[in-house]
């Protein structure tokens, strides 16, 4: 499969089968991801690969915060205070597709909460990674981290693995920093990595993409 096909095929996976992935496979994906472009080649992306013990410790600490109803305090703004109409429509369609696949009504707050909680254990994927960046880095560096993440996701798709980039791990960055003994960094996201459960309803739908006419302007 060529690169263009891999980009079209990739989608966020939120249900995985219990099949192990070797650390050598993870290493090979990171070796590919590191070739992402970055301004003046400063390469700001940093990654923590979590072993079973650390992963369990992190999930437990995040569950505790989430179950207690503590408000997230991310290092960066992931969502605006208000959405314009076009963004609202796409966000709503995304949520509807997800919850409909689970049979969760849009007014079922407990059902939504149960699904949200699964984020903090990487949706039970075989491997969990945390992406972070040195604190105080400019917006351009964050853009470069995004390019690194995309490289990783596409490379994983290329060897038959599924992924999900998870902003949920930025909800409680102080917890992540404490568990991983990180200092002076901002937590960007987590990445779930594993083999897709083809029979799970969460993997049965696909979100749409905007038409070219709606996001381009052409000039002579």
JSON list of N, CA, C and O in Angstrom, two decimals, residues 28-63:
[
{"chain": "A", "resi": 28, "resn": "UNK", "atom": "N", "xyz": [11.19, 0.64, 15.90]},
{"chain": "A", "resi": 28, "resn": "UNK", "atom": "CA", "xyz": [11.28, 0.85, 14.45]},
{"chain": "A", "resi": 28, "resn": "UNK", "atom": "C", "xyz": [10.33, 1.96, 14.00]},
{"chain": "A", "resi": 28, "resn": "UNK", "atom": "O", "xyz": [10.66, 2.74, 13.11]},
{"chain": "A", "resi": 29, "resn": "UNK", "atom": "N", "xyz": [9.15, 2.05, 14.63]},
{"chain": "A", "resi": 29, "resn": "UNK", "atom": "CA", "xyz": [8.21, 3.12, 14.29]},
{"chain": "A", "resi": 29, "resn": "UNK", "atom": "C", "xyz": [8.75, 4.48, 14.71]},
{"chain": "A", "resi": 29, "resn": "UNK", "atom": "O", "xyz": [8.61, 5.48, 13.99]},
{"chain": "A", "resi": 30, "resn": "UNK", "atom": "N", "xyz": [9.37, 4.54, 15.87]},
{"chain": "A", "resi": 30, "resn": "UNK", "atom": "CA", "xyz": [9.95, 5.81, 16.33]},
{"chain": "A", "resi": 30, "resn": "UNK", "atom": "C", "xyz": [11.15, 6.21, 15.46]},
{"chain": "A", "resi": 30, "resn": "UNK", "atom": "O", "xyz": [11.38, 7.41, 15.24]},
{"chain": "A", "resi": 31, "resn": "UNK", "atom": "N", "xyz": [11.88, 5.23, 14.97]},
{"chain": "A", "resi": 31, "resn": "UNK", "atom": "CA", "xyz": [12.99, 5.54, 14.06]},
{"chain": "A", "resi": 31, "resn": "UNK", "atom": "C", "xyz": [12.48, 6.18, 12.78]},
{"chain": "A", "resi": 31, "resn": "UNK", "atom": "O", "xyz": [13.16, 7.01, 12.17]},
{"chain": "A", "resi": 32, "resn": "UNK", "atom": "N", "xyz": [11.28, 5.80, 12.34]},
{"chain": "A", "resi": 32, "resn": "UNK", "atom": "CA", "xyz": [10.67, 6.42, 11.16]},
{"chain": "A", "resi": 32, "resn": "UNK", "atom": "C", "xyz": [10.11, 7.79, 11.51]},
{"chain": "A", "resi": 32, "resn": "UNK", "atom": "O", "xyz": [10.32, 8.78, 10.80]},
{"chain": "A", "resi": 33, "resn": "UNK", "atom": "N", "xyz": [9.39, 7.86, 12.64]},
{"chain": "A", "resi": 33, "resn": "UNK", "atom": "CA", "xyz": [8.73, 9.12, 13.03]},
{"chain": "A", "resi": 33, "resn": "UNK", "atom": "C", "xyz": [9.73, 10.25, 13.20]},
{"chain": "A", "resi": 33, "resn": "UNK", "atom": "O", "xyz": [9.42, 11.42, 12.91]},
{"chain": "A", "resi": 34, "resn": "UNK", "atom": "N", "xyz": [10.95, 9.94, 13.64]},
{"chain": "A", "resi": 34, "resn": "UNK", "atom": "CA", "xyz": [11.92, 10.99, 13.94]},
{"chain": "A", "resi": 34, "resn": "UNK", "atom": "C", "xyz": [12.37, 11.76, 12.71]},
{"chain": "A", "resi": 34, "resn": "UNK", "atom": "O", "xyz": [12.98, 12.82, 12.81]},
{"chain": "A", "resi": 35, "resn": "UNK", "atom": "N", "xyz": [12.02, 11.25, 11.51]},
{"chain": "A", "resi": 35, "resn": "UNK", "atom": "CA", "xyz": [12.40, 11.93, 10.28]},
{"chain": "A", "resi": 35, "resn": "UNK", "atom": "C", "xyz": [11.39, 13.01, 9.88]},
{"chain": "A", "resi": 35, "resn": "UNK", "atom": "O", "xyz": [11.48, 13.58, 8.80]},
{"chain": "A", "resi": 36, "resn": "UNK", "atom": "N", "xyz": [10.46, 13.32, 10.76]},
{"chain": "A", "resi": 36, "resn": "UNK", "atom": "CA", "xyz": [9.53, 14.42, 10.50]},
{"chain": "A", "resi": 36, "resn": "UNK", "atom": "C", "xyz": [10.30, 15.73, 10.40]},
{"chain": "A", "resi": 36, "resn": "UNK", "atom": "O", "xyz": [11.31, 15.92, 11.11]},
{"chain": "A", "resi": 37, "resn": "UNK", "atom": "N", "xyz": [9.86, 16.66, 9.57]},
{"chain": "A", "resi": 37, "resn": "UNK", "atom": "CA", "xyz": [10.54, 17.95, 9.50]},
{"chain": "A", "resi": 37, "resn": "UNK", "atom": "C", "xyz": [10.32, 18.76, 10.76]},
{"chain": "A", "resi": 37, "resn": "UNK", "atom": "O", "xyz": [9.31, 18.61, 11.44]},
{"chain": "A", "resi": 38, "resn": "UNK", "atom": "N", "xyz": [11.28, 19.62, 11.08]},
{"chain": "A", "resi": 38, "resn": "UNK", "atom": "CA", "xyz": [11.13, 20.56, 12.18]},
{"chain": "A", "resi": 38, "resn": "UNK", "atom": "C", "xyz": [11.96, 21.80, 11.88]},
{"chain": "A", "resi": 38, "resn": "UNK", "atom": "O", "xyz": [13.01, 21.70, 11.23]},
{"chain": "A", "resi": 39, "resn": "UNK", "atom": "N", "xyz": [11.52, 22.95, 12.35]},
{"chain": "A", "resi": 39, "resn": "UNK", "atom": "CA", "xyz": [12.21, 24.20, 12.07]},
{"chain": "A", "resi": 39, "resn": "UNK", "atom": "C", "xyz": [13.66, 24.14, 12.53]},
{"chain": "A", "resi": 39, "resn": "UNK", "atom": "O", "xyz": [13.94, 23.75, 13.68]},
{"chain": "A", "resi": 40, "resn": "UNK", "atom": "N", "xyz": [14.57, 24.51, 11.64]},
{"chain": "A", "resi": 40, "resn": "UNK", "atom": "CA", "xyz": [16.02, 24.46, 11.85]},
{"chain": "A", "resi": 40, "resn": "UNK", "atom": "C", "xyz": [16.47, 23.13, 12.45]},
{"chain": "A", "resi": 40, "resn": "UNK", "atom": "O", "xyz": [17.46, 23.04, 13.16]},
{"chain": "A", "resi": 41, "resn": "UNK", "atom": "N", "xyz": [15.68, 22.08, 12.19]},
{"chain": "A", "resi": 41, "resn": "UNK", "atom": "CA", "xyz": [16.00, 20.72, 12.63]},
{"chain": "A", "resi": 41, "resn": "UNK", "atom": "C", "xyz": [16.17, 20.62, 14.14]},
{"chain": "A", "resi": 41, "resn": "UNK", "atom": "O", "xyz": [16.99, 19.87, 14.66]},
{"chain": "A", "resi": 42, "resn": "UNK", "atom": "N", "xyz": [15.35, 21.38, 14.90]},
{"chain": "A", "resi": 42, "resn": "UNK", "atom": "CA", "xyz": [15.54, 21.36, 16.36]},
{"chain": "A", "resi": 42, "resn": "UNK", "atom": "C", "xyz": [14.87, 20.17, 17.04]},
{"chain": "A", "resi": 42, "resn": "UNK", "atom": "O", "xyz": [15.15, 19.88, 18.20]},
{"chain": "A", "resi": 43, "resn": "UNK", "atom": "N", "xyz": [13.99, 19.45, 16.33]},
{"chain": "A", "resi": 43, "resn": "UNK", "atom": "CA", "xyz": [13.44, 18.16, 16.76]},
{"chain": "A", "resi": 43, "resn": "UNK", "atom": "C", "xyz": [12.92, 18.20, 18.20]},
{"chain": "A", "resi": 43, "resn": "UNK", "atom": "O", "xyz": [13.50, 17.59, 19.11]},
{"chain": "A", "resi": 44, "resn": "UNK", "atom": "N", "xyz": [11.79, 18.88, 18.43]},
{"chain": "A", "resi": 44, "resn": "UNK", "atom": "CA", "xyz": [11.30, 19.08, 19.80]},
{"chain": "A", "resi": 44, "resn": "UNK", "atom": "C", "xyz": [10.53, 17.90, 20.40]},
{"chain": "A", "resi": 44, "resn": "UNK", "atom": "O", "xyz": [10.23, 17.90, 21.59]},
{"chain": "A", "resi": 45, "resn": "UNK", "atom": "N", "xyz": [10.19, 16.91, 19.59]},
{"chain": "A", "resi": 45, "resn": "UNK", "atom": "CA", "xyz": [9.33, 15.82, 20.06]},
{"chain": "A", "resi": 45, "resn": "UNK", "atom": "C", "xyz": [10.06, 14.90, 21.04]},
{"chain": "A", "resi": 45, "resn": "UNK", "atom": "O", "xyz": [11.21, 14.51, 20.80]},
{"chain": "A", "resi": 46, "resn": "UNK", "atom": "N", "xyz": [9.36, 14.55, 22.13]},
{"chain": "A", "resi": 46, "resn": "UNK", "atom": "CA", "xyz": [9.89, 13.60, 23.11]},
{"chain": "A", "resi": 46, "resn": "UNK", "atom": "C", "xyz": [8.79, 12.59, 23.43]},
{"chain": "A", "resi": 46, "resn": "UNK", "atom": "O", "xyz": [7.61, 12.95, 23.46]},
{"chain": "A", "resi": 47, "resn": "UNK", "atom": "N", "xyz": [9.20, 11.37, 23.68]},
{"chain": "A", "resi": 47, "resn": "UNK", "atom": "CA", "xyz": [8.22, 10.28, 23.86]},
{"chain": "A", "resi": 47, "resn": "UNK", "atom": "C", "xyz": [8.59, 9.40, 25.03]},
{"chain": "A", "resi": 47, "resn": "UNK", "atom": "O", "xyz": [9.76, 9.02, 25.19]},
{"chain": "A", "resi": 48, "resn": "UNK", "atom": "N", "xyz": [7.60, 9.06, 25.84]},
{"chain": "A", "resi": 48, "resn": "UNK", "atom": "CA", "xyz": [7.76, 8.06, 26.91]},
{"chain": "A", "resi": 48, "resn": "UNK", "atom": "C", "xyz": [7.01, 6.80, 26.49]},
{"chain": "A", "resi": 48, "resn": "UNK", "atom": "O", "xyz": [5.83, 6.87, 26.12]},
{"chain": "A", "resi": 49, "resn": "UNK", "atom": "N", "xyz": [7.69, 5.67, 26.50]},
{"chain": "A", "resi": 49, "resn": "UNK", "atom": "CA", "xyz": [7.07, 4.38, 26.18]},
{"chain": "A", "resi": 49, "resn": "UNK", "atom": "C", "xyz": [6.84, 3.66, 27.50]},
{"chain": "A", "resi": 49, "resn": "UNK", "atom": "O", "xyz": [7.80, 3.39, 28.24]},
{"chain": "A", "resi": 50, "resn": "UNK", "atom": "N", "xyz": [5.59, 3.35, 27.79]},
{"chain": "A", "resi": 50, "resn": "UNK", "atom": "CA", "xyz": [5.24, 2.86, 29.12]},
{"chain": "A", "resi": 50, "resn": "UNK", "atom": "C", "xyz": [5.21, 1.34, 29.20]},
{"chain": "A", "resi": 50, "resn": "UNK", "atom": "O", "xyz": [4.50, 0.68, 28.44]},
{"chain": "A", "resi": 51, "resn": "UNK", "atom": "N", "xyz": [5.97, 0.81, 30.12]},
{"chain": "A", "resi": 51, "resn": "UNK", "atom": "CA", "xyz": [5.89, -0.61, 30.43]},
{"chain": "A", "resi": 51, "resn": "UNK", "atom": "C", "xyz": [4.64, -0.89, 31.25]},
{"chain": "A", "resi": 51, "resn": "UNK", "atom": "O", "xyz": [3.97, 0.03, 31.72]},
{"chain": "A", "resi": 52, "resn": "UNK", "atom": "N", "xyz": [4.28, -2.18, 31.43]},
{"chain": "A", "resi": 52, "resn": "UNK", "atom": "CA", "xyz": [3.03, -2.53, 32.11]},
{"chain": "A", "resi": 52, "resn": "UNK", "atom": "C", "xyz": [2.89, -1.94, 33.50]},
{"chain": "A", "resi": 52, "resn": "UNK", "atom": "O", "xyz": [1.81, -1.46, 33.88]},
{"chain": "A", "resi": 53, "resn": "UNK", "atom": "N", "xyz": [3.96, -1.93, 34.28]},
{"chain": "A", "resi": 53, "resn": "UNK", "atom": "CA", "xyz": [3.88, -1.42, 35.65]},
{"chain": "A", "resi": 53, "resn": "UNK", "atom": "C", "xyz": [3.60, 0.08, 35.66]},
{"chain": "A", "resi": 53, "resn": "UNK", "atom": "O", "xyz": [2.72, 0.55, 36.40]},
{"chain": "A", "resi": 54, "resn": "UNK", "atom": "N", "xyz": [4.33, 0.83, 34.85]},
{"chain": "A", "resi": 54, "resn": "UNK", "atom": "CA", "xyz": [4.14, 2.28, 34.81]},
{"chain": "A", "resi": 54, "resn": "UNK", "atom": "C", "xyz": [2.79, 2.64, 34.21]},
{"chain": "A", "resi": 54, "resn": "UNK", "atom": "O", "xyz": [2.11, 3.57, 34.68]},
{"chain": "A", "resi": 55, "resn": "UNK", "atom": "N", "xyz": [2.41, 1.91, 33.20]},
{"chain": "A", "resi": 55, "resn": "UNK", "atom": "CA", "xyz": [1.11, 2.16, 32.57]},
{"chain": "A", "resi": 55, "resn": "UNK", "atom": "C", "xyz": [-0.03, 1.97, 33.57]},
{"chain": "A", "resi": 55, "resn": "UNK", "atom": "O", "xyz": [-0.95, 2.77, 33.65]},
{"chain": "A", "resi": 56, "resn": "UNK", "atom": "N", "xyz": [0.02, 0.90, 34.34]},
{"chain": "A", "resi": 56, "resn": "UNK", "atom": "CA", "xyz": [-1.01, 0.64, 35.34]},
{"chain": "A", "resi": 56, "resn": "UNK", "atom": "C", "xyz": [-1.03, 1.73, 36.40]},
{"chain": "A", "resi": 56, "resn": "UNK", "atom": "O", "xyz": [-2.09, 2.18, 36.83]},
{"chain": "A", "resi": 57, "resn": "UNK", "atom": "N", "xyz": [0.15, 2.16, 36.81]},
{"chain": "A", "resi": 57, "resn": "UNK", "atom": "CA", "xyz": [0.25, 3.22, 37.82]},
{"chain": "A", "resi": 57, "resn": "UNK", "atom": "C", "xyz": [-0.34, 4.52, 37.29]},
{"chain": "A", "resi": 57, "resn": "UNK", "atom": "O", "xyz": [-1.06, 5.23, 38.01]},
{"chain": "A", "resi": 58, "resn": "UNK", "atom": "N", "xyz": [-0.04, 4.86, 36.04]},
{"chain": "A", "resi": 58, "resn": "UNK", "atom": "CA", "xyz": [-0.56, 6.09, 35.45]},
{"chain": "A", "resi": 58, "resn": "UNK", "atom": "C", "xyz": [-2.08, 6.02, 35.30]},
{"chain": "A", "resi": 58, "resn": "UNK", "atom": "O", "xyz": [-2.79, 6.97, 35.66]},
{"chain": "A", "resi": 59, "resn": "UNK", "atom": "N", "xyz": [-2.58, 4.90, 34.79]},
{"chain": "A", "resi": 59, "resn": "UNK", "atom": "CA", "xyz": [-4.02, 4.76, 34.61]},
{"chain": "A", "resi": 59, "resn": "UNK", "atom": "C", "xyz": [-4.75, 4.88, 35.94]},
{"chain": "A", "resi": 59, "resn": "UNK", "atom": "O", "xyz": [-5.78, 5.56, 36.03]},
{"chain": "A", "resi": 60, "resn": "UNK", "atom": "N", "xyz": [-4.22, 4.25, 36.97]},
{"chain": "A", "resi": 60, "resn": "UNK", "atom": "CA", "xyz": [-4.85, 4.31, 38.29]},
{"chain": "A", "resi": 60, "resn": "UNK", "atom": "C", "xyz": [-4.92, 5.74, 38.80]},
{"chain": "A", "resi": 60, "resn": "UNK", "atom": "O", "xyz": [-5.95, 6.17, 39.35]},
{"chain": "A", "resi": 61, "resn": "UNK", "atom": "N", "xyz": [-3.84, 6.49, 38.63]},
{"chain": "A", "resi": 61, "resn": "UNK", "atom": "CA", "xyz": [-3.80, 7.88, 39.11]},
{"chain": "A", "resi": 61, "resn": "UNK", "atom": "C", "xyz": [-4.76, 8.76, 38.32]},
{"chain": "A", "resi": 61, "resn": "UNK", "atom": "O", "xyz": [-5.42, 9.64, 38.88]},
{"chain": "A", "resi": 62, "resn": "UNK", "atom": "N", "xyz": [-4.86, 8.52, 37.02]},
{"chain": "A", "resi": 62, "resn": "UNK", "atom": "CA", "xyz": [-5.78, 9.30, 36.19]},
{"chain": "A", "resi": 62, "resn": "UNK", "atom": "C", "xyz": [-7.24, 8.94, 36.48]},
{"chain": "A", "resi": 62, "resn": "UNK", "atom": "O", "xyz": [-8.11, 9.82, 36.52]},
{"chain": "A", "resi": 63, "resn": "UNK", "atom": "N", "xyz": [-7.51, 7.65, 36.68]},
{"chain": "A", "resi": 63, "resn": "UNK", "atom": "CA", "xyz": [-8.86, 7.23, 37.06]},
{"chain": "A", "resi": 63, "resn": "UNK", "atom": "C", "xyz": [-9.30, 7.93, 38.34]},
{"chain": "A", "resi": 63, "resn": "UNK", "atom": "O", "xyz": [-10.46, 8.36, 38.47]}
]
